[in-house]
Short mmCIF file of C-alpha atoms in Angstrom, two decimals:
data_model
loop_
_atom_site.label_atom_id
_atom_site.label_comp_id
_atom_site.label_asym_id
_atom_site.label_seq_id
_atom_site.Cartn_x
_atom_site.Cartn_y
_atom_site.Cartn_z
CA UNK A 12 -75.58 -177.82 77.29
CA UNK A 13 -73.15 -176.14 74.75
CA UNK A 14 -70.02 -175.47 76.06
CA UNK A 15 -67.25 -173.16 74.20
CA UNK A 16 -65.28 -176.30 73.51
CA UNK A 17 -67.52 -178.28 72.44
CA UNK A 18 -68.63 -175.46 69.74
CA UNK A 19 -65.14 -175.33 69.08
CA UNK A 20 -64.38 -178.73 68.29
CA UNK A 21 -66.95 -178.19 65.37
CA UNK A 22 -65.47 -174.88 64.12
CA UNK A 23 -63.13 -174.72 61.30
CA UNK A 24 -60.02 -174.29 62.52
CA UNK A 25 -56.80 -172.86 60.84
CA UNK A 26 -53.22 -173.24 59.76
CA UNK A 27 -50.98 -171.48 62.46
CA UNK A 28 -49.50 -168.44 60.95
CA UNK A 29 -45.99 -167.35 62.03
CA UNK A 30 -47.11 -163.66 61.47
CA UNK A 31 -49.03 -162.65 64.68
CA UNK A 32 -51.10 -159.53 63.65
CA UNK A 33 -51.35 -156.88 66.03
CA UNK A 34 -53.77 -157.50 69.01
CA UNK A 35 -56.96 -155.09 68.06
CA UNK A 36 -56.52 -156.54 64.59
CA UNK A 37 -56.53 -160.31 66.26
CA UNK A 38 -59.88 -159.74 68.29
CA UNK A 39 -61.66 -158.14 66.24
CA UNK A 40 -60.87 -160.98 64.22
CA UNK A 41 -62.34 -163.07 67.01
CA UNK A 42 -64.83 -161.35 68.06
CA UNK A 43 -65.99 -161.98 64.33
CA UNK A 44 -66.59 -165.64 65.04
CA UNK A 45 -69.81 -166.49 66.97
CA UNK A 46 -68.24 -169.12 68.75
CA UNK A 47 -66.00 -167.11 70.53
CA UNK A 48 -69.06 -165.16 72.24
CA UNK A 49 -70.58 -167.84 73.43
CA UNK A 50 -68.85 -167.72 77.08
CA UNK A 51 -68.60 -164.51 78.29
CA UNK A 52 -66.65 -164.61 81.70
CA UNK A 53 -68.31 -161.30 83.17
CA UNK A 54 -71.83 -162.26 82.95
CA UNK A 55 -71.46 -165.24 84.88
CA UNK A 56 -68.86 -163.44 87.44
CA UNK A 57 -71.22 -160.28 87.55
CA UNK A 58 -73.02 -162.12 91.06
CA UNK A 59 -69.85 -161.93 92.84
CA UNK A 60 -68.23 -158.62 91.86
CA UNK A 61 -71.67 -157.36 93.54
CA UNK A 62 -71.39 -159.17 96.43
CA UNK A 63 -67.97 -158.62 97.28
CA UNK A 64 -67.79 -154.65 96.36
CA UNK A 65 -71.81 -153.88 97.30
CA UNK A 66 -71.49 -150.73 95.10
CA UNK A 67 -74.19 -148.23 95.80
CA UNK A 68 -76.98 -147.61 93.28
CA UNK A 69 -75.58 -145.62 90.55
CA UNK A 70 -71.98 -145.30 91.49
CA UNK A 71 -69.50 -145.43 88.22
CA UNK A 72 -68.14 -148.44 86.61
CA UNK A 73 -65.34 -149.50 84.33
CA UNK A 74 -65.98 -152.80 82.36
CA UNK A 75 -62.32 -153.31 81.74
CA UNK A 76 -62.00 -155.22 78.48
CA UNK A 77 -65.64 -155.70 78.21
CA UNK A 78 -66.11 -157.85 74.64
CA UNK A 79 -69.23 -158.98 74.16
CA UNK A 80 -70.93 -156.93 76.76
CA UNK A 81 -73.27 -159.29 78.71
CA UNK A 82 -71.35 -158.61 81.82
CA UNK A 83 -71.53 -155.13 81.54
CA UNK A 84 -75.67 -155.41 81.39
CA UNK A 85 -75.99 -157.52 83.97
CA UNK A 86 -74.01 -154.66 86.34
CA UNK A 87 -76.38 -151.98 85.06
CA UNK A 88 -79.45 -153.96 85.57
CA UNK A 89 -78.46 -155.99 88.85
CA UNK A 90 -76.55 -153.75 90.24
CA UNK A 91 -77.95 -150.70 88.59
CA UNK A 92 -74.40 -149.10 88.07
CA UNK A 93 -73.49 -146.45 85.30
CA UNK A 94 -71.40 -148.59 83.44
CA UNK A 95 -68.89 -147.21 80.82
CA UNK A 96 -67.92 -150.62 78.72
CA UNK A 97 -63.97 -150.32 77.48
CA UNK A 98 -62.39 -152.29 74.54
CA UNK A 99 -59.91 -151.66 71.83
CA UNK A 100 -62.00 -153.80 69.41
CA UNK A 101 -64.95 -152.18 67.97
CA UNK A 102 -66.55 -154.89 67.07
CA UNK A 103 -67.01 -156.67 70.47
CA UNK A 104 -70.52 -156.32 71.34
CA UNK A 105 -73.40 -158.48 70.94
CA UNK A 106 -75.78 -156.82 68.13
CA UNK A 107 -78.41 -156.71 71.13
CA UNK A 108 -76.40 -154.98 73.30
CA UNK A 109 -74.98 -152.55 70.52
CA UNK A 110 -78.51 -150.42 70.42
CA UNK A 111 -78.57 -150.13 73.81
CA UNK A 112 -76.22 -147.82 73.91
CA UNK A 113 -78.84 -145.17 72.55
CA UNK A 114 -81.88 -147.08 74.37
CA UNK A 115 -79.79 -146.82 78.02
CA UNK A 116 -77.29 -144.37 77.45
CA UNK A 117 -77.82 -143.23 81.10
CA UNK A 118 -76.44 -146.78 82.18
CA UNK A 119 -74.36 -147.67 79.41
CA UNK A 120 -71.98 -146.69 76.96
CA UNK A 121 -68.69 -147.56 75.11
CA UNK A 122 -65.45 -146.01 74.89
CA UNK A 123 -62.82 -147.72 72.31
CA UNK A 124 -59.61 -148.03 74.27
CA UNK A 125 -56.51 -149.64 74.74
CA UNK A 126 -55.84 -150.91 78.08
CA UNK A 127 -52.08 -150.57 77.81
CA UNK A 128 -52.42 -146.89 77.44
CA UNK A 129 -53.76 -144.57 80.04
CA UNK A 130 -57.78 -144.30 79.67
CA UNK A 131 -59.37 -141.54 78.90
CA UNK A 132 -62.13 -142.54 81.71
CA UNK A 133 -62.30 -143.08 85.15
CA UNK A 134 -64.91 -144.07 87.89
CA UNK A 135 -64.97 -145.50 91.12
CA UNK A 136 -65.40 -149.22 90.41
CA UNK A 137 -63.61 -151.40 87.82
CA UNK A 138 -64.59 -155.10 86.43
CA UNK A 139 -61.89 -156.71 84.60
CA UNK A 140 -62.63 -160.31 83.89
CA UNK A 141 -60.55 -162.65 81.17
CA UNK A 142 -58.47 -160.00 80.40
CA UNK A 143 -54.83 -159.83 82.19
CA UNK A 144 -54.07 -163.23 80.44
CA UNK A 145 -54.54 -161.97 77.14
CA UNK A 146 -51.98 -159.13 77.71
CA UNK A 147 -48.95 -159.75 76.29
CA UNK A 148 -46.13 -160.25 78.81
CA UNK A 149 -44.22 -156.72 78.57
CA UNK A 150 -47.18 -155.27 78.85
CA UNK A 151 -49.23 -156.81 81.47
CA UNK A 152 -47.47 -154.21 84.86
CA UNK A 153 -48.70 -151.39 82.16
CA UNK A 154 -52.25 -152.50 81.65
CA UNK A 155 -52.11 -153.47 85.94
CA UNK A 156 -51.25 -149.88 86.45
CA UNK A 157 -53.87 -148.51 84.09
CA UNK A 158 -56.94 -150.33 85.38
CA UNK A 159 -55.84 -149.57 89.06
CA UNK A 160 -55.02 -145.93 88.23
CA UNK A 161 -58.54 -145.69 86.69
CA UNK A 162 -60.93 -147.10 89.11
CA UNK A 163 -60.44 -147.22 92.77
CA UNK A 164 -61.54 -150.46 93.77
CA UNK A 165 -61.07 -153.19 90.70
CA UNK A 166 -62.53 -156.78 90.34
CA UNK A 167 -60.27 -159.40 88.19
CA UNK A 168 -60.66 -162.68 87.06
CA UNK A 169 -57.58 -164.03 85.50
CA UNK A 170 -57.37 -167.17 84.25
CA UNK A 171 -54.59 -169.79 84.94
CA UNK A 172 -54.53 -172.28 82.17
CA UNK A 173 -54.45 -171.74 78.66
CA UNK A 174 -57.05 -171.12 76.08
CA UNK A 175 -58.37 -173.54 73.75
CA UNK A 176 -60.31 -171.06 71.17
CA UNK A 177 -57.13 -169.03 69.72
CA UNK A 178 -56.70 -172.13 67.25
CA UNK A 179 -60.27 -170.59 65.55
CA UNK A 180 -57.25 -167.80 63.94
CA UNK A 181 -54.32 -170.22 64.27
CA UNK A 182 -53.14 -167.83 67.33
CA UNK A 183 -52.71 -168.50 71.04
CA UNK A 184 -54.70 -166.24 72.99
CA UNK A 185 -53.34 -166.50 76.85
CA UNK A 186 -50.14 -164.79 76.71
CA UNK A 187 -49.69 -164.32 80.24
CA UNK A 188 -50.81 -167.68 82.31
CA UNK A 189 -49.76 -167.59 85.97
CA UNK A 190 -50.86 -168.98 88.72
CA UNK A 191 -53.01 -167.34 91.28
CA UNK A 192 -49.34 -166.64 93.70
CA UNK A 193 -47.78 -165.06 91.02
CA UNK A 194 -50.96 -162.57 90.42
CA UNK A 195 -51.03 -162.21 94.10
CA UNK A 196 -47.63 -160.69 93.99
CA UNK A 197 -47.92 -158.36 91.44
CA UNK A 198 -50.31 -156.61 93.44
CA UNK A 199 -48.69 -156.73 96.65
CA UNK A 200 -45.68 -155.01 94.44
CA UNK A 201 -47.95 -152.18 94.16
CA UNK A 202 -48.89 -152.04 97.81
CA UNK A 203 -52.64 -152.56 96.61
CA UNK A 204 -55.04 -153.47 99.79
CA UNK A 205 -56.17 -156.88 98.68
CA UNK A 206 -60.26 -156.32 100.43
CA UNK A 207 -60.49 -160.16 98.84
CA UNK A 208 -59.09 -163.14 96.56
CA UNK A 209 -59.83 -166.37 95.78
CA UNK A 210 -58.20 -168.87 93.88
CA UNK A 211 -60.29 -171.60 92.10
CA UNK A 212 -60.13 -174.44 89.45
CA UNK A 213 -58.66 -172.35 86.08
CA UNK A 214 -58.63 -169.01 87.56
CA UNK A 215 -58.39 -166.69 90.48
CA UNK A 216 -60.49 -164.01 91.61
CA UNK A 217 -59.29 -160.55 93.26
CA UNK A 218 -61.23 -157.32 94.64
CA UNK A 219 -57.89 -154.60 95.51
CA UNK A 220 -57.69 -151.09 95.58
CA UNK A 221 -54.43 -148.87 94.74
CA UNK A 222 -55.39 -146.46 96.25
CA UNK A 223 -54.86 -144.26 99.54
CA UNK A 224 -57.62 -142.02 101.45
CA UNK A 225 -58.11 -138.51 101.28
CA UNK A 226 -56.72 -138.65 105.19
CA UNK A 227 -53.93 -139.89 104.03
CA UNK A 228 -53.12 -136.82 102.21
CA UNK A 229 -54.17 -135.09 105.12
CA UNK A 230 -51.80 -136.04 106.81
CA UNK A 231 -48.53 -136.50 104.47
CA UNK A 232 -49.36 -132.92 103.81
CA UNK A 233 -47.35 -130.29 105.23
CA UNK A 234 -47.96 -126.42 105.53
CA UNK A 235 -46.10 -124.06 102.95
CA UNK A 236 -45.35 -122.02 105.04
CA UNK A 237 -42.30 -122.78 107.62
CA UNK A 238 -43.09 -122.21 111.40
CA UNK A 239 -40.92 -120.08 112.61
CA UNK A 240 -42.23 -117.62 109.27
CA UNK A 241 -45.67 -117.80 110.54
CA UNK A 242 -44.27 -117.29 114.46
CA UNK A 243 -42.40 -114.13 112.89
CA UNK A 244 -45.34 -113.08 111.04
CA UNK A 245 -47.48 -113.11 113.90
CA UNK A 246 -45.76 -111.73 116.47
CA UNK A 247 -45.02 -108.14 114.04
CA UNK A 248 -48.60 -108.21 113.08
CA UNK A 249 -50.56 -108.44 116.10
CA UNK A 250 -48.55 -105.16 117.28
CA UNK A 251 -49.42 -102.89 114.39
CA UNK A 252 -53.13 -101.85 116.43
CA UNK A 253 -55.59 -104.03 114.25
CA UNK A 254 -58.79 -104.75 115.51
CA UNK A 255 -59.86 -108.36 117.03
CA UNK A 256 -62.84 -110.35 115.87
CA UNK A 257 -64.97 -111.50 118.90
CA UNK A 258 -67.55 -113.40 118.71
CA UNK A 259 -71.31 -112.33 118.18
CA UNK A 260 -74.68 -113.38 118.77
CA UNK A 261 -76.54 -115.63 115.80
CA UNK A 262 -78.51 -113.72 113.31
CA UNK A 263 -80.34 -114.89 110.11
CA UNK A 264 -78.79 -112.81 107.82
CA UNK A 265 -77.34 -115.09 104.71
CA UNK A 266 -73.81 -114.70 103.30
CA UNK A 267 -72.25 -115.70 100.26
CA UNK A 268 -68.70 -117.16 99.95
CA UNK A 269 -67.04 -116.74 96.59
CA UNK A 270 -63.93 -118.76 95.70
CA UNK A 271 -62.31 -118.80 92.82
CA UNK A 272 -63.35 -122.65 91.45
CA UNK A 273 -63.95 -122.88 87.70
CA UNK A 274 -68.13 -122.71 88.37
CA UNK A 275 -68.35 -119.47 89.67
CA UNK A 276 -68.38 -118.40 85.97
CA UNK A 277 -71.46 -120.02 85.65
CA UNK A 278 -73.38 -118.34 88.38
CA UNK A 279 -72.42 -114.71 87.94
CA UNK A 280 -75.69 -113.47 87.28
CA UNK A 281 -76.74 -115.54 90.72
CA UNK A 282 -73.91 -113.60 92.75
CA UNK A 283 -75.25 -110.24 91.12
CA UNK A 284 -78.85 -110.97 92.00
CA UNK A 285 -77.92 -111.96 95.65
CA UNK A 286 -75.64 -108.69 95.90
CA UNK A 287 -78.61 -106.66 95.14
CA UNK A 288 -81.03 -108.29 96.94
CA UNK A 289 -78.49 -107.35 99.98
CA UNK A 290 -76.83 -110.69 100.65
CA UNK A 291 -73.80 -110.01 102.50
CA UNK A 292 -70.81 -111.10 100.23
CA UNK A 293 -67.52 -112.60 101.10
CA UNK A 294 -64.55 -113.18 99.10
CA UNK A 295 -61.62 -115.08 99.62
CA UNK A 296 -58.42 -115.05 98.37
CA UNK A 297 -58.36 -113.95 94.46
CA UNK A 298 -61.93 -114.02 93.98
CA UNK A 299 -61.69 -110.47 95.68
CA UNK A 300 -60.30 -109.01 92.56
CA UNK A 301 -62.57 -110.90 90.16
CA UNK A 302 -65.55 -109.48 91.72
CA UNK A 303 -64.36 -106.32 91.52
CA UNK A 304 -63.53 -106.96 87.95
CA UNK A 305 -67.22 -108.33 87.22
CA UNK A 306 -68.64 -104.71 89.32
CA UNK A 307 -69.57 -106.39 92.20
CA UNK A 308 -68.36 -105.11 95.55
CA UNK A 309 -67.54 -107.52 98.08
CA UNK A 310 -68.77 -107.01 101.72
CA UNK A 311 -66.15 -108.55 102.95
CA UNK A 312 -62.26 -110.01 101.93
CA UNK A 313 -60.50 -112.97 103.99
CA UNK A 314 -57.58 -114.32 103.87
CA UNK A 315 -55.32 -116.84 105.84
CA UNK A 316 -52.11 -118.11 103.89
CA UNK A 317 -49.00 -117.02 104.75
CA UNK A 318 -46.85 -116.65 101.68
CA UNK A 319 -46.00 -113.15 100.60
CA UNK A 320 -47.26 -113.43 97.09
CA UNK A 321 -50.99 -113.27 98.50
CA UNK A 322 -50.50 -110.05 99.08
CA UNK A 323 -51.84 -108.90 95.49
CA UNK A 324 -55.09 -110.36 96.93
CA UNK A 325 -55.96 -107.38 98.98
CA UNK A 326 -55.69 -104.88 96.88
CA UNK A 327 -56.96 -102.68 95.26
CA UNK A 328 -59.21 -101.38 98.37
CA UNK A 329 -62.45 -100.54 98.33
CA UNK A 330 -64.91 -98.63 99.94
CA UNK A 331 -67.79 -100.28 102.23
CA UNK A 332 -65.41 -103.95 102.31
CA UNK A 333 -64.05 -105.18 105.67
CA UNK A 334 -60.83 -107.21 105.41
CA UNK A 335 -60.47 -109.98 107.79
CA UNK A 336 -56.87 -110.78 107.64
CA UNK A 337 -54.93 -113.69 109.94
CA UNK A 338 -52.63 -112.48 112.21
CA UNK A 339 -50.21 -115.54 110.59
CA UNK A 340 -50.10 -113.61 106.85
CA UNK A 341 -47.17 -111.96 105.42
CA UNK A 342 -46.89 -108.28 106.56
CA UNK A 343 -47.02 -106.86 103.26
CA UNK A 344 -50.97 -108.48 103.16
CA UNK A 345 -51.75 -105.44 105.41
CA UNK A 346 -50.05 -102.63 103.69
CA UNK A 347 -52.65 -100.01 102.74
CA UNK A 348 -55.42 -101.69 104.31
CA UNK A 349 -57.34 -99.33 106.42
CA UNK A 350 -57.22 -100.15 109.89
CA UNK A 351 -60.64 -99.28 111.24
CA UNK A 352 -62.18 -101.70 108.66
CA UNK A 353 -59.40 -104.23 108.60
CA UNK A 354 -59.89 -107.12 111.91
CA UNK A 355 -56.90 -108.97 112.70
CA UNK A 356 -57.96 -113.39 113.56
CA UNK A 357 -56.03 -116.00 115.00
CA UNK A 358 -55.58 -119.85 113.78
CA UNK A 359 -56.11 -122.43 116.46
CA UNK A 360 -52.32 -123.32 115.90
CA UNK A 361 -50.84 -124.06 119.07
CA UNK A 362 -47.60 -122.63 118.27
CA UNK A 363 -49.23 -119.35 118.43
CA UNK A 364 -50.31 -119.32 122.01
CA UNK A 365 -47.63 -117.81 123.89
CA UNK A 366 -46.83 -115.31 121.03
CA UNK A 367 -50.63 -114.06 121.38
CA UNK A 368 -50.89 -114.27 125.09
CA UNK A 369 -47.76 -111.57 125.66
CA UNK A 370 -50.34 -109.18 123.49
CA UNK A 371 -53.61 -109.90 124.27
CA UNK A 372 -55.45 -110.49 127.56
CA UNK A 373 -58.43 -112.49 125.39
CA UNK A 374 -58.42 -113.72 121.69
CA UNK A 375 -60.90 -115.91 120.10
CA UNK A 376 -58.89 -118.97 117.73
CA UNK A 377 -60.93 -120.03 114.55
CA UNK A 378 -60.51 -123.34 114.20
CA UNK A 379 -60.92 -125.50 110.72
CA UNK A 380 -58.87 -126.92 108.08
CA UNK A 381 -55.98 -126.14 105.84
CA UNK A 382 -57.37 -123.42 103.34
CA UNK A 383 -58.96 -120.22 103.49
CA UNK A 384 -62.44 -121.57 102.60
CA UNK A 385 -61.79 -123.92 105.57
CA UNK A 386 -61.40 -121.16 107.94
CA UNK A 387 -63.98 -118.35 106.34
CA UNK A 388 -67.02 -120.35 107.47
CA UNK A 389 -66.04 -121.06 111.18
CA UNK A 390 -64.54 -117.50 111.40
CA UNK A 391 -68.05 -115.53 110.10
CA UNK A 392 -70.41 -118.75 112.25
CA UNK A 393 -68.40 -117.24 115.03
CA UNK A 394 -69.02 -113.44 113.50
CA UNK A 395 -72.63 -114.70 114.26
CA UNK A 396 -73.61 -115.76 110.49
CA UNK A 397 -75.16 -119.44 109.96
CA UNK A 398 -76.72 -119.19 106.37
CA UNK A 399 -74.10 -119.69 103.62
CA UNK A 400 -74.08 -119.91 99.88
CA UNK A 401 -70.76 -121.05 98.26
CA UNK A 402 -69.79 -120.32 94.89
CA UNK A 403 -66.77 -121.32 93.11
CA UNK A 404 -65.59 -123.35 95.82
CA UNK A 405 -65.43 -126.33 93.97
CA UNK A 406 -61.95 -128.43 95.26
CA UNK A 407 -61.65 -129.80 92.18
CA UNK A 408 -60.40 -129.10 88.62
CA UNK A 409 -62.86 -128.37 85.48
CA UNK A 410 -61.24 -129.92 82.68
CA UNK A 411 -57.96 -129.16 83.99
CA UNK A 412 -58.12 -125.92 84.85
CA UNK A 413 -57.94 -124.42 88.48
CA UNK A 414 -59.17 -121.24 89.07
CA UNK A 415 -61.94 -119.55 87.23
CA UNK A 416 -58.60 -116.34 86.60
CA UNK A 417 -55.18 -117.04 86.26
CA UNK A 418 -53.20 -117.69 89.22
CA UNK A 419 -49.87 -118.63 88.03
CA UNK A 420 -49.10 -120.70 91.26
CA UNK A 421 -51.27 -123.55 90.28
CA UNK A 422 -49.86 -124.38 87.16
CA UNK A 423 -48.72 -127.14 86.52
CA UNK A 424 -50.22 -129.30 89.71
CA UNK A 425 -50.37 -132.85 89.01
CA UNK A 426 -54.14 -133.86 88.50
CA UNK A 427 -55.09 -136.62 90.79
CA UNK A 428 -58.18 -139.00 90.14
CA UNK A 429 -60.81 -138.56 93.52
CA UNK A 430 -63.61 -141.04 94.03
CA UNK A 431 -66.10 -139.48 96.52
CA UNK A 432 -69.30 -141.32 96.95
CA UNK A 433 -68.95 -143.11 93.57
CA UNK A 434 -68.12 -140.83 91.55
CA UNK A 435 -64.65 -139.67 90.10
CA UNK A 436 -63.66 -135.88 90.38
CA UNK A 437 -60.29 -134.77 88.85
CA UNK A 438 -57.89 -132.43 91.83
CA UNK A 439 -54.36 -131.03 92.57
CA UNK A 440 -53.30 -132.40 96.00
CA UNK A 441 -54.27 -129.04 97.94
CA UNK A 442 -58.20 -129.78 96.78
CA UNK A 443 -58.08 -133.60 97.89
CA UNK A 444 -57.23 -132.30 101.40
CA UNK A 445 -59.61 -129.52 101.43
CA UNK A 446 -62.38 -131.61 100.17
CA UNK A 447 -61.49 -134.17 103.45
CA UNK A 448 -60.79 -131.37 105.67
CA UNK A 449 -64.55 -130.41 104.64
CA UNK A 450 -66.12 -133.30 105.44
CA UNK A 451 -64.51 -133.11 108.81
CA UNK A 452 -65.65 -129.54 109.12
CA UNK A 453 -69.67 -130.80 108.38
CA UNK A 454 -68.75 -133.09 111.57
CA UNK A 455 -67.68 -130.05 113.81
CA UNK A 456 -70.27 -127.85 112.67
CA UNK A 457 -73.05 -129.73 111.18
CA UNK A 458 -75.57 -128.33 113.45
CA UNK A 459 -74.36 -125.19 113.59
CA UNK A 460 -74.55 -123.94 110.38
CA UNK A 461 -77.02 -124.36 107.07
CA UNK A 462 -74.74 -124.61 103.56
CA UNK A 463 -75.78 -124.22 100.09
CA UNK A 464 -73.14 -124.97 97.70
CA UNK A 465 -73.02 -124.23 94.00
CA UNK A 466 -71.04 -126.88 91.86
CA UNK A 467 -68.13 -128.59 92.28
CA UNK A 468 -66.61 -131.72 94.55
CA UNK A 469 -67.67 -130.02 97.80
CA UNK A 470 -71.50 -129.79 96.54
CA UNK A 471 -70.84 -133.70 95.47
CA UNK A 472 -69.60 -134.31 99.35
CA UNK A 473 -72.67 -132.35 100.96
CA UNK A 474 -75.62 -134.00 98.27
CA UNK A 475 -74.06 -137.25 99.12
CA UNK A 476 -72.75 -137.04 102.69
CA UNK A 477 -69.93 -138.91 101.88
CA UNK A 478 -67.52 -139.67 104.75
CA UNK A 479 -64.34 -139.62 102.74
CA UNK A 480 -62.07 -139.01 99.62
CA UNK A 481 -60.13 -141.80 97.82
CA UNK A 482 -56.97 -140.69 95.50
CA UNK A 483 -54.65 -142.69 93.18
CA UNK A 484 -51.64 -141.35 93.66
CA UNK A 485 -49.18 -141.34 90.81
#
């Protein structure tokens, strides 16, 4: 058998130079010898990357410094993964693996990179084998940070002795050679969860994650509204004469929901149709005002956050719409809303209990998560509604951008990588807990209720029933 040092021992070599050239221009210079491709450390490492992650069929892949390739293809057809290969030298791949990128471009493709920078891609799984001891010393915690920002779980093999084929261009190639305890702490530093290492004869393997869950943020979150705001808030609202919800008997009329997620754009003439066809329409938040801008008149207009700039979000009124406000909103949210069409709702907050009990003999709390999407579908199941359609409630960002309007108060949200059932979703903190706080929601109300959902995360969550959200926070 042909080993990579015994081809090298046959190889011309070169005089050292004491001019390094910059690292793309060094491998590509490799990567223009033949016998530097004949080991490539991912194809033979592929085995156990799938064994130790067991990624499902079709879930997103980083091959981290991929050169020639091989390792990449044996992920896509083993493992059948959608694997996006990433190098900073062009020249890298084998010329068989080259026109694949056109013959399986729904498995495989290429993206020219630099791993000390921050990648332009992400996905949910990253393989990064022979790499880290390449990097050059002050840059190795950058290109850690990168690959772990990138992918949630990530794969390395790092090798722990130096190279022999860097005398082919009279430059050393290992830069970085450590043993596996000094790897080992790098990542502890960044409190990855190690899910498994090993440490063998010239290298050492690890499978950690950077990452925290979308409970997590759950519960570091905290309400933006203070309590004893919301306490005040309730207790002048509930005395103004508004009329309760209570609950009603099940009927099979459908409902839309319309947020105000970037897709809803996209199925306009789908909200129209539904309108006329006389599906009952409810808006939340600022997508009120942006179906009234498109000529479509909502059926209904809900809202649940307490801050007093949400008050623009009830107006201007219309005719024929019911506004179902919560009792914990800013006063000002009511002002001009006509109160035999306007229906005062509770949260299930605690707090609230006494406050509501020196008003009301009976109330009915709507339980559900943190948002007003969260809370619209348990408060109309209990209004008797079970068929929903949701558009623009997406819980996550399109290409940066928020809301399908402007709403000033989400600018400038940090964007946080999600990986939901294997694939990678971009969000601002308030959509990672939604999207959770949804998938707890399915568990409440599963059976109680039938959802259709038009783009976005949230449609990603219910196609895939995935049972949680995984951020890298930043």
């Amino acid at each position: 058998m042909t080993t990579a040092s015994s081809m090298f021992s046959e190889a011309p070599q070169v005089k050292v130079s004491n001019v390094r050239p910059l690292e793309k221009d060094l491998y590509k210079m490799m990567w223009d010898r033949p016998e530097y491709r004949i080991t490539a450390p991912g194809e033979h490492i592929a085995h156990e990357f799938l064994k130790q992650a067991r990624p499902p069929k079709g879930a997103s892949v980083l091959d981290l410094g991929c050169g020639t390739g091989r390792g990449s293809l044996n992920l896509a057809f083993f493992g059948g993964l959608d694997v996006t290969m990433v190098d900073f030298a062009d020249n890298c791949l084998d010329e068989d693996i080259r026109p694949m990128l056109e013959t399986q471009k729904h498995a495989l493709r290429f993206v020219e990179a630099d791993l000390s920078q921050p990648l332009p891609v992400k996905a949910a799984y990253g393989f990064c084998t022979d790499v880290m001891e390449h990097i050059r010393p002050h840059h190795v915690d950058k290109v850690l940070d990168n690959c772990l920002s990138s992918c949630q779980h990530v794969f390395f093999q790092i090798a722990t002795e130096d190279d022999v084929m860097g005398r082919l261009v009279g430059h050393k190639l290992h830069l970085s050679v450590h043993p596996y305890e000094w790897w080992l702490k790098k990542f502890i530093d960044r409190d990855c969860i190690i899910h498994w290492s090993k440490e063998e004869k010239g290298y050492c393997l690890f499978y950690v994650t950077a990452w925290m869950s979308g409970q997590d943020v759950v519960d570091r979150g905290a309400i933006n509204t203070n309590e004893e705001t919301i306490k005040a808030n309730v207790e002048h609202n509930i005395k103004q004469g508004y009329l309760q919800i209570e609950p009603h008997p099940t009927n099979d009329q459908e409902v839309m929901i319309v947020g105000g997620g970037p897709s809803v754009k996209e199925h306009l003439e789908t909200i129209r149709q539904k309108r006329a066809d006389g599906v009952k329409l409810i808006t939340i938040n600022g997508a009120y005002k942006w179906c009234l801008d498109n000529g479509i008149t909502p059926s209904a207009m809900v809202m649940v956050d307490a801050r007093p700039f949400n008050a623009r979000f009830t107006q201007p009124v219309v005719d024929h719409c019911k506004y179902f406000i919560a009792s914990q909103c800013d006063p000002t949210t009511f002002e001009g809303l006509p109160k035999d069409r306007t229906y005062i709702w509770h949260t299930s907050a605690e707090l609230l209990n006494d406050i509501l009990a020196k008003q009301y003999r009976t109330w009915y709390p709507v339980p559900g998560g943190s948002t007003v999407l969260l809370r619209a579908i348990p408060l109309f199941r209990t209004l008797g509604f079970k068929q929903f359609h949701l558009f623009g409630c997406d819980s996550c960002l399109d290409n940066e951008i928020h809301h399908a309007y402007e709403q000033i108060e989400n600018d400038g949200q940090i964007s946080i990588p999600v990986n939901v059932g294997g694939k990678i979703f971009n969000c601002n903190p308030w959509m990672i807990s939604q999207a959770q706080e949804f998938i707890d929601l399915i568990r409440m109300l599963g059976d109680e209720i039938e959802l259709n959902i038009y783009g976005g995360l949230l449609r990603h969550i219910l196609e895939t029933g995935a049972s949680n959200a995984d951020i890298k926070e930043n």
